[in-house]
Amino acid sequence: MSTTPVERALSYHTRTKHRLDRYARALGYLDWSTQPDPFRTFEGAPRLLLPLRAGGLTAAYRDLYRPGAVPTAEVDLGSIAALFELSLGLSAWKETGGSRWALRCNPSSGNLHPTEGYLLLAGAPGVPAGLYHYASRDHALERRATLDPAAARDLAGLLPPGSFVVGLSSVHWREAWKYGERAFRYCQHDAGHALAAIRYAAAALGWSAVLLDDLGDAELSALLGLDRDADFAGVAAADREHPDAALLLVPAAPLAPTALAAARAVGASAAEVIRLVVGGAWAGRANALSPSHVDWDVIEDAARATWKPHTEEPAAAPEAALPPLADGTDGAPSAGVLASEVIRARRSATAFDGRTSIGAETFYAMLDRLLPRPGVPPWDALPWAPLVHAVVFVHRVRGLAQGLYVLERSEAAHERLRAALAHPFDWERPAGCPDHLRLYRLSEADLRGPAQIVSCHQEIAADGAFSLGMVADFGATLRGRGAPWYRRLFWEAGVLGHALYLEAEAARDSGGRVRATGIGCYFDDVFHELCGITGDAFQSLYHFTVGGPVEDARLTTRAPYEHLERARREPDPR
């Protein structure tokens, strides 16, 4: 019987592995009568309709990676609207055969979107002080709590000038409806994608963002109103939201050390911030998402085991200095490619053509975006050194031999990774690889077949230019830092995946257009065996693939907010 939180987290992870002879426990079919509503709303909460401003942003995508290159936007109604539009907003509608569903800028496993977003601010032009829930379908802020002028002034005194907080939560049921017990993993992937999406959107406005690392789950739950039982009356326990994370958004780039210190100060003053919010005038009742539910006790146990207390996290040790990100290589986006275009065009590919290749320079540039640099998104939002690395299947990269490679995202991990990948691998540096990119060829071989098998027999893992498994420094992290780091490792994997999504979308390779997709279905220990991994020192948490997309001609694409633009043009019949 697992008793400690760490043992319970480890037990959950082992229990929810997919295996060749069986998949992790799930319902086994889709009960369409209980499909969760993908949109949470709070009836009775005053609504602030947001303008559609993302299309007017002029920041180039490549300038997001140049600290200080994007002018700092004023924090007001328009810029806050653009932030949410580019991070948690809709990116398109898809239609076929009478069915219609929305895509969003933040990707989600199965397009099920467990993540909800919140805004807390002391007031800005056009946005009164208070706590808001973001309603993505209607691109609106629902005011959950209104702060009086005195409370607004006190909150402003606790936050850096002009800054505000964006909070995230998860409805685990939205993923469990389809994926059963493994769904808790996917919710954490999605939280990581959302963290990265917010950080990239902030960068497009010349802002910075950093995780409020010290905040505990009980504090975040109170801060976002998730613990207000009366506001969730009539809503089943499965439809409730679990607190995930909060980011401090600062209108400055790059994030100065004083702002980082301020983020710590916000965490230290969490009790006072919560007192101000809880004391506000609250409004709104949450909608029920499904008429009935299947209870997955193992997910609730994992959530309790990984519940985070308030902590005072130590500052991360500085990583080795890296050269600036290079421009001008084959595959680098031109100066004319706008950040907003890349972010809104991001899609999860559903199939690859099995032909498209990318050049080695494009490949190296994509991997380079996965390394942390001060003041560079998305990694400056996570205040810890890299704990997730990439084992890469190279299939179609011009100038690079097919085979198995490993990218070390931290020099400090080298000896432990080399010991963990225990097969007699080559550990050779590819010719022409940038010196600072810690990429090693483990073995030279055509691994398209094994890549497909590992990813639950999905052809997309073999038909692309490359695919990869994200290998986390696992057992020692959980035992040394605590069970809440189980979730954080998945967040980091989600952030890494989001960086790959945008890099694929932005790439201008001569071999053709490429896209990416995340793969949550893979045979955990089959992949570990291929890598020589035994025990739990390292574990694979997420898989990914990049290649030439095959478009589904059966689908019709509609603009994300054409329904709002039409409604706002038409006269009110009253």
XYZ file of C-alpha atoms in Angstrom:
574
model
C 0.000 0.000 0.000
C 1.461 3.359 -1.038
C 1.361 5.778 1.886
C 3.547 8.846 1.310
C 2.626 11.435 -1.302
C 5.743 10.587 -3.331
C 4.955 6.869 -3.260
C 1.390 7.581 -4.354
C 2.582 9.781 -7.241
C 5.036 7.081 -8.339
C 2.320 4.448 -8.021
C -0.046 6.517 -10.165
C 2.644 6.916 -12.819
C 3.361 3.183 -12.962
C -0.319 2.263 -12.960
C -1.118 4.578 -15.886
C 1.597 3.385 -18.251
C 0.448 2.053 -21.604
C 1.846 -1.410 -22.330
C 1.960 -3.540 -25.455
C -0.521 -6.016 -23.969
C -2.852 -3.447 -22.400
C -3.534 0.259 -22.287
C -4.031 2.313 -19.138
C -7.509 1.826 -17.719
C -10.242 3.853 -19.431
C -13.934 3.446 -20.188
C -13.118 1.865 -23.553
C -15.673 3.858 -25.527
C -16.957 7.438 -25.792
C -20.235 8.090 -24.015
C -21.443 11.015 -26.109
C -24.379 11.615 -23.759
C -21.925 12.739 -21.046
C -19.443 14.637 -23.218
C -18.251 17.603 -21.115
C -19.025 21.154 -22.154
C -15.647 22.603 -23.274
C -16.676 26.071 -22.088
C -17.055 27.058 -18.440
C -19.225 30.068 -17.672
C -20.371 31.789 -14.493
C -24.021 32.792 -14.802
C -24.773 36.111 -13.155
C -21.199 37.408 -13.308
C -20.951 40.808 -15.049
C -19.340 40.434 -18.475
C -16.689 42.627 -20.017
C -16.590 42.019 -23.767
C -13.036 42.126 -25.088
C -12.037 43.668 -28.425
C -10.236 41.511 -30.995
C -6.810 43.127 -31.038
C -4.286 40.345 -31.699
C -4.365 40.936 -35.459
C -3.086 44.477 -34.927
C 0.119 43.466 -33.119
C 3.229 44.125 -35.188
C 5.844 42.141 -33.256
C 7.842 39.810 -35.504
C 8.042 36.207 -34.347
C 11.837 36.180 -34.344
C 11.863 39.318 -32.150
C 10.198 37.401 -29.326
C 13.587 35.793 -28.763
C 15.479 39.120 -28.697
C 15.172 40.644 -25.229
C 13.964 44.226 -25.515
C 13.222 44.048 -29.256
C 9.421 44.322 -28.833
C 8.187 47.696 -27.507
C 6.336 47.439 -24.199
C 2.578 47.840 -24.663
C 0.497 49.765 -22.160
C -1.549 47.535 -19.879
C -5.139 48.371 -20.802
C -8.301 46.737 -22.106
C -6.907 46.259 -25.627
C -3.591 44.723 -24.605
C -5.189 42.434 -22.018
C -7.656 41.352 -24.714
C -4.768 40.559 -27.069
C -2.982 38.583 -24.340
C -5.962 36.278 -23.790
C -6.789 36.055 -27.494
C -3.265 34.808 -28.270
C -2.947 32.463 -25.301
C -6.274 30.908 -24.269
C -8.515 32.216 -27.063
C -9.998 30.436 -30.056
C -7.858 30.061 -33.189
C -10.467 28.549 -35.568
C -13.663 26.524 -35.868
C -13.712 23.226 -37.751
C -16.810 21.756 -39.388
C -17.687 18.454 -41.035
C -20.840 16.374 -41.408
C -22.927 18.653 -39.236
C -20.384 18.678 -36.393
C -18.585 21.826 -35.302
C -15.791 22.299 -32.781
C -13.376 25.029 -31.767
C -9.575 25.022 -31.841
C -7.607 27.202 -29.447
C -4.207 28.847 -29.326
C -3.309 26.596 -26.386
C -3.295 22.982 -27.602
C -4.983 20.218 -25.643
C -4.986 16.424 -25.588
C -7.914 15.315 -27.719
C -8.961 18.980 -28.069
C -10.779 18.524 -24.737
C -9.384 21.639 -23.010
C -9.393 21.020 -19.266
C -7.620 24.349 -18.611
C -9.464 27.454 -17.371
C -7.917 30.938 -17.144
C -8.351 33.781 -14.651
C -7.181 37.389 -14.381
C -6.457 39.284 -11.146
C -5.495 42.941 -11.354
C -5.647 46.144 -9.357
C -7.250 47.970 -12.261
C -6.205 49.186 -15.705
C -7.789 51.534 -18.287
C -11.042 49.843 -19.285
C -10.680 46.980 -16.772
C -11.853 47.675 -13.194
C -9.998 46.052 -10.299
C -11.056 42.503 -9.527
C -10.844 38.809 -10.304
C -12.121 37.660 -13.714
C -12.721 34.346 -15.444
C -11.854 34.251 -19.137
C -14.678 32.898 -21.320
C -12.827 31.843 -24.471
C -15.895 31.138 -26.644
C -17.178 34.685 -26.193
C -13.790 36.378 -25.734
C -15.058 38.001 -22.577
C -14.034 38.473 -18.959
C -16.571 37.413 -16.350
C -16.051 39.472 -13.193
C -16.099 37.022 -10.321
C -14.993 39.462 -7.604
C -15.086 43.252 -7.549
C -12.600 45.116 -5.338
C -13.526 48.405 -3.731
C -11.138 51.371 -4.239
C -9.302 50.814 -0.957
C -8.726 47.117 -1.680
C -7.630 47.971 -5.221
C -5.048 50.416 -3.855
C -3.790 47.838 -1.373
C -3.498 45.206 -4.122
C -1.616 47.646 -6.336
C 0.846 48.131 -3.482
C 1.519 44.387 -3.324
C 2.188 43.966 -7.073
C 4.985 45.465 -9.168
C 3.823 48.628 -10.993
C 1.387 47.834 -13.784
C 1.624 44.081 -13.235
C -1.188 41.549 -12.824
C -1.733 37.828 -12.257
C -3.048 35.171 -14.630
C -4.203 31.975 -12.919
C -4.819 28.507 -14.364
C -6.960 25.602 -13.209
C -7.963 22.201 -14.616
C -11.206 20.263 -14.870
C -9.807 16.735 -14.770
C -13.123 15.227 -15.917
C -12.832 16.819 -19.350
C -9.820 14.589 -20.092
C -10.952 11.585 -18.040
C -14.188 11.391 -20.068
C -12.086 10.070 -22.964
C -8.775 8.942 -21.509
C -9.664 7.482 -18.111
C -6.931 7.103 -15.530
C -4.125 8.511 -17.688
C -6.004 11.824 -17.959
C -4.270 13.423 -14.976
C -1.045 13.312 -16.990
C -2.707 15.037 -19.934
C -4.118 17.801 -17.761
C -0.565 18.589 -16.659
C 0.651 18.616 -20.286
C -2.102 21.098 -21.067
C -1.229 23.291 -18.083
C 2.344 23.439 -19.401
C 1.119 24.377 -22.878
C -1.054 27.110 -21.346
C 1.866 28.490 -19.318
C 3.960 28.678 -22.488
C 1.092 30.169 -24.515
C 0.683 32.960 -21.966
C 4.419 33.606 -21.926
C 4.628 33.852 -25.738
C 1.557 36.116 -25.886
C 3.114 38.357 -23.246
C 6.333 38.526 -25.276
C 4.339 39.697 -28.315
C 3.281 42.666 -26.165
C 6.778 43.365 -24.848
C 5.888 41.946 -21.432
C 7.468 39.324 -19.206
C 5.885 36.555 -17.162
C 7.160 34.382 -14.339
C 5.593 31.558 -12.363
C 4.531 32.493 -8.825
C 6.578 29.578 -7.604
C 5.946 29.772 -3.867
C 2.147 29.800 -4.049
C 0.419 26.723 -2.633
C -2.624 25.034 -4.127
C -4.898 26.026 -1.230
C -3.797 29.639 -1.671
C -4.368 29.547 -5.422
C -7.750 27.891 -4.939
C -8.824 30.707 -2.600
C -7.346 33.361 -4.869
C -9.297 32.109 -7.923
C -12.508 31.373 -6.009
C -12.295 27.650 -6.727
C -13.044 26.810 -3.095
C -16.332 28.759 -3.013
C -18.788 25.878 -2.659
C -21.831 28.127 -2.999
C -20.650 29.270 -6.430
C -20.460 25.640 -7.569
C -23.795 24.565 -6.059
C -25.459 22.005 -8.282
C -22.153 21.239 -10.003
C -20.847 17.689 -9.548
C -17.483 17.199 -7.882
C -16.066 15.994 -11.201
C -16.923 19.361 -12.779
C -14.979 21.328 -10.158
C -11.628 22.920 -10.985
C -8.249 21.957 -9.541
C -5.761 24.819 -8.993
C -2.736 24.589 -11.254
C -0.511 27.654 -11.391
C -0.342 31.439 -11.485
C 1.914 33.729 -13.500
C 2.912 37.273 -12.641
C 2.740 39.400 -15.815
C 5.071 42.402 -15.787
C 5.009 45.173 -18.433
C 8.746 45.036 -19.057
C 11.099 42.925 -21.134
C 13.374 41.334 -20.301
C 12.265 40.553 -16.761
C 14.615 42.431 -14.439
C 16.032 40.811 -11.274
C 13.989 43.322 -9.264
C 10.810 41.999 -10.884
C 11.860 38.436 -10.091
C 12.325 39.518 -6.490
C 8.881 41.125 -6.646
C 7.411 37.797 -7.759
C 8.885 36.224 -4.642
C 7.441 39.092 -2.618
C 3.980 38.459 -4.080
C 4.257 34.848 -2.981
C 5.356 35.946 0.476
C 2.356 38.279 0.765
C -0.106 35.683 -0.587
C -2.219 35.768 2.577
C -2.804 39.520 2.232
C -3.574 39.266 -1.493
C -6.077 36.486 -0.769
C -7.692 38.539 2.012
C -8.282 41.411 -0.421
C -9.797 39.163 -3.090
C -11.933 37.073 -0.739
C -13.269 40.286 0.778
C -14.518 41.526 -2.585
C -18.087 41.460 -3.874
C -18.522 38.067 -5.578
C -20.878 37.128 -8.393
C -21.544 34.161 -10.659
C -22.551 30.509 -10.500
C -20.594 27.868 -12.414
C -22.326 25.844 -15.123
C -22.522 22.050 -14.956
C -20.379 20.443 -17.656
C -21.932 16.952 -17.900
C -25.251 15.445 -16.802
C -23.422 12.460 -15.262
C -19.858 11.272 -14.707
C -17.620 8.261 -14.249
C -15.564 8.616 -11.082
C -11.853 7.909 -11.428
C -10.649 7.608 -7.837
C -7.038 7.136 -8.923
C -7.040 10.618 -10.485
C -8.387 12.204 -7.321
C -5.764 10.362 -5.290
C -3.017 11.610 -7.622
C -4.356 15.153 -7.287
C -4.321 14.898 -3.485
C -0.872 13.309 -3.433
C 0.610 16.084 -5.596
C -1.205 18.931 -3.773
C 1.344 21.709 -3.288
C 1.784 23.513 0.034
C 3.168 27.032 0.260
C 6.924 26.805 -0.275
C 9.897 29.093 -0.512
C 11.582 27.709 -3.584
C 15.326 28.348 -3.920
C 16.564 30.323 -6.892
C 17.760 28.160 -9.774
C 21.509 27.882 -10.246
C 22.567 29.800 -13.363
C 23.098 27.702 -16.466
C 26.178 27.979 -18.658
C 26.107 31.039 -20.924
C 24.780 30.352 -24.424
C 25.363 32.355 -27.608
C 22.443 34.441 -28.909
C 19.930 32.665 -31.096
C 21.119 32.865 -34.699
C 19.187 34.307 -37.646
C 19.508 33.738 -41.365
C 19.770 29.949 -41.425
C 17.627 27.824 -43.693
C 14.406 27.431 -41.768
C 14.601 30.670 -39.776
C 11.438 32.775 -40.059
C 11.901 35.974 -41.983
C 11.569 39.360 -40.331
C 8.132 39.762 -41.894
C 6.530 36.779 -40.128
C 4.401 38.182 -37.315
C 4.262 36.512 -33.922
C 0.468 36.754 -33.910
C 0.289 34.926 -37.260
C 2.449 32.058 -36.034
C 0.571 31.741 -32.738
C -2.904 31.793 -34.299
C -1.944 29.441 -37.144
C -0.588 26.739 -34.816
C -2.365 23.436 -35.369
C -1.859 19.833 -34.316
C -1.124 17.821 -37.445
C -3.251 14.686 -37.775
C -1.118 12.973 -40.444
C 2.232 13.451 -42.193
C 3.089 12.778 -45.828
C 6.091 10.516 -45.165
C 8.202 12.541 -47.634
C 8.882 16.045 -46.323
C 12.351 16.592 -44.921
C 14.012 19.493 -43.139
C 17.603 20.688 -43.294
C 20.035 20.138 -40.452
C 20.181 23.907 -39.835
C 16.404 24.016 -39.395
C 16.585 21.035 -37.056
C 19.346 22.612 -34.973
C 17.463 25.919 -34.808
C 14.366 24.146 -33.467
C 16.397 22.359 -30.813
C 18.148 25.600 -29.892
C 14.772 27.137 -28.972
C 14.462 24.430 -26.309
C 17.425 25.783 -24.329
C 16.909 28.362 -21.562
C 18.335 31.869 -21.945
C 17.810 34.838 -19.603
C 14.878 36.985 -20.654
C 13.911 34.683 -23.545
C 10.498 32.975 -23.721
C 9.207 30.579 -22.818
C 11.871 29.291 -20.447
C 12.324 32.456 -18.395
C 8.807 31.856 -17.031
C 9.945 28.690 -15.211
C 12.248 29.504 -12.274
C 14.107 26.197 -12.243
C 16.919 24.643 -14.262
C 15.924 22.169 -17.015
C 14.808 18.750 -15.805
C 13.421 17.403 -19.103
C 15.586 16.272 -22.033
C 14.816 14.890 -25.496
C 15.607 11.502 -27.029
C 15.120 12.066 -30.758
C 14.307 9.707 -33.641
C 15.790 11.388 -36.729
C 13.998 10.192 -39.864
C 14.289 12.837 -42.615
C 16.790 15.542 -41.727
C 18.999 16.505 -44.655
C 22.664 16.440 -43.669
C 22.065 14.267 -40.612
C 22.156 10.477 -40.460
C 19.007 8.603 -39.490
C 19.180 7.299 -35.984
C 18.653 7.869 -32.279
C 19.946 11.087 -30.699
C 19.741 12.749 -27.313
C 19.548 16.482 -26.588
C 20.773 17.409 -23.125
C 19.081 20.634 -22.070
C 21.443 21.042 -19.124
C 25.146 20.321 -18.937
C 24.677 19.162 -15.349
C 22.597 16.199 -16.555
C 25.284 14.655 -18.774
C 26.762 12.003 -16.486
C 23.411 10.922 -15.062
C 21.828 10.727 -18.520
C 24.770 8.790 -19.879
C 24.438 6.313 -17.029
C 20.661 6.046 -17.479
C 20.798 5.434 -21.252
C 22.562 2.217 -20.496
C 22.899 0.555 -23.904
C 26.388 0.667 -25.472
C 25.552 3.794 -27.471
C 28.026 5.801 -29.565
C 27.606 9.213 -27.859
C 29.069 10.996 -30.888
C 28.653 14.682 -31.698
C 27.192 15.179 -35.203
C 29.461 17.008 -37.614
C 28.307 20.599 -38.099
C 26.232 20.721 -34.918
C 26.654 24.056 -33.070
C 29.126 23.698 -30.221
C 26.688 24.847 -27.537
C 23.956 22.417 -28.606
C 24.498 19.322 -26.490
C 23.231 16.863 -29.114
C 24.702 13.353 -29.283
C 24.086 10.586 -31.787
C 23.454 7.391 -29.836
C 23.090 5.023 -32.780
C 22.788 5.256 -36.562
C 19.817 3.296 -37.907
C 16.451 3.577 -39.639
C 14.156 3.685 -36.605
C 10.891 4.610 -38.286
C 9.386 1.242 -37.380
C 10.351 1.363 -33.687
C 9.225 5.009 -33.456
C 5.792 4.030 -34.748
C 5.512 1.057 -32.395
C 6.570 3.148 -29.380
C 3.883 5.762 -30.112
C 0.998 3.283 -29.860
C 1.535 2.187 -33.477
C 0.685 5.677 -34.780
C 2.115 6.263 -38.256
C 2.586 9.965 -37.557
C 5.608 9.148 -35.364
C 7.369 7.507 -38.330
C 6.158 9.669 -41.217
C 7.650 12.956 -40.058
C 11.105 14.505 -40.241
C 11.730 13.561 -36.625
C 9.935 12.502 -33.467
C 11.057 12.473 -29.868
C 10.364 11.367 -26.328
C 10.777 13.836 -23.464
C 12.795 12.155 -20.733
C 12.534 13.704 -17.262
C 14.935 13.552 -14.328
C 12.221 11.769 -12.415
C 12.781 9.671 -9.315
C 15.393 11.869 -7.651
C 13.354 15.000 -8.387
C 10.227 13.643 -6.710
C 12.069 12.151 -3.745
C 14.227 15.236 -3.268
C 11.729 18.019 -3.997
C 8.388 16.421 -3.200
C 5.346 14.959 -4.944
C 4.094 18.314 -6.368
C 7.057 18.166 -8.731
C 5.309 15.298 -10.520
C 3.003 17.903 -12.009
C 5.803 20.382 -12.666
C 7.809 17.895 -14.691
C 4.779 17.444 -16.957
C 4.396 21.230 -17.147
C 7.982 21.534 -18.331
C 7.313 18.865 -20.971
C 4.244 20.832 -22.095
C 6.275 24.032 -22.362
C 8.877 22.188 -24.432
C 6.154 20.851 -26.706
C 4.672 24.318 -27.158
C 8.043 25.701 -28.212
C 8.263 22.946 -30.844
C 4.740 23.704 -32.049
C 5.577 27.348 -32.740
C 9.002 26.594 -34.199
C 7.448 24.139 -36.643
C 4.766 26.656 -37.613
C 7.355 29.400 -38.126
C 9.913 27.318 -40.034
C 10.578 28.342 -43.641
C 12.549 25.309 -44.767
C 13.319 24.708 -48.437
C 12.118 21.113 -48.059
C 8.536 22.204 -47.472
C 6.114 23.356 -44.818
C 6.099 21.475 -41.515
C 3.849 21.179 -38.515
C 4.003 19.406 -35.177
C 1.777 17.368 -32.932
C 1.977 16.131 -29.366
C 1.660 12.409 -28.673
C 0.340 11.436 -25.265
C -0.271 7.811 -26.258
C 2.992 5.864 -26.149
C 4.233 2.641 -24.591
C 6.257 3.987 -21.697
C 8.501 1.052 -20.918
C 8.923 -0.037 -24.545
C 10.493 3.369 -25.145
C 12.557 3.037 -21.955
C 13.833 -0.383 -23.066
C 14.827 1.028 -26.455
C 16.820 3.730 -24.614
C 18.307 1.351 -22.050
C 16.423 3.022 -19.191
C 15.642 0.904 -16.133
C 14.216 1.963 -12.789
C 12.654 5.379 -12.307
C 15.685 7.678 -12.374
C 14.469 8.917 -15.777
C 11.004 8.514 -17.269
C 9.443 9.597 -20.546
C 6.566 12.041 -19.982
C 5.495 13.222 -23.449
C 6.203 12.413 -27.097
C 6.224 14.747 -30.069
C 6.643 14.658 -33.831
C 7.345 17.164 -36.617
C 6.771 16.659 -40.342
C 4.974 17.616 -43.539
C 1.241 17.856 -42.748
C -1.515 16.220 -44.760
C -4.624 18.386 -44.697
C -8.022 16.739 -44.234
C -10.092 17.995 -47.181
C -13.298 16.914 -45.473
C -12.968 19.708 -42.906
C -14.110 23.287 -43.353
C -12.277 25.976 -41.400
C -14.066 29.039 -40.039
C -12.636 32.181 -38.442
C -12.410 31.911 -34.643
C -14.645 34.825 -33.733
C -16.816 35.380 -36.779
C -19.828 34.620 -34.583
C -18.910 37.532 -32.306
C -18.192 39.944 -35.127
C -21.538 39.094 -36.700
C -23.403 39.456 -33.399
C -21.743 42.778 -32.627
C -22.626 44.151 -36.081
C -26.291 43.177 -35.904
C -28.684 45.548 -34.119
C -30.184 44.490 -30.802
C -33.782 43.374 -31.615
C -34.973 44.905 -28.369
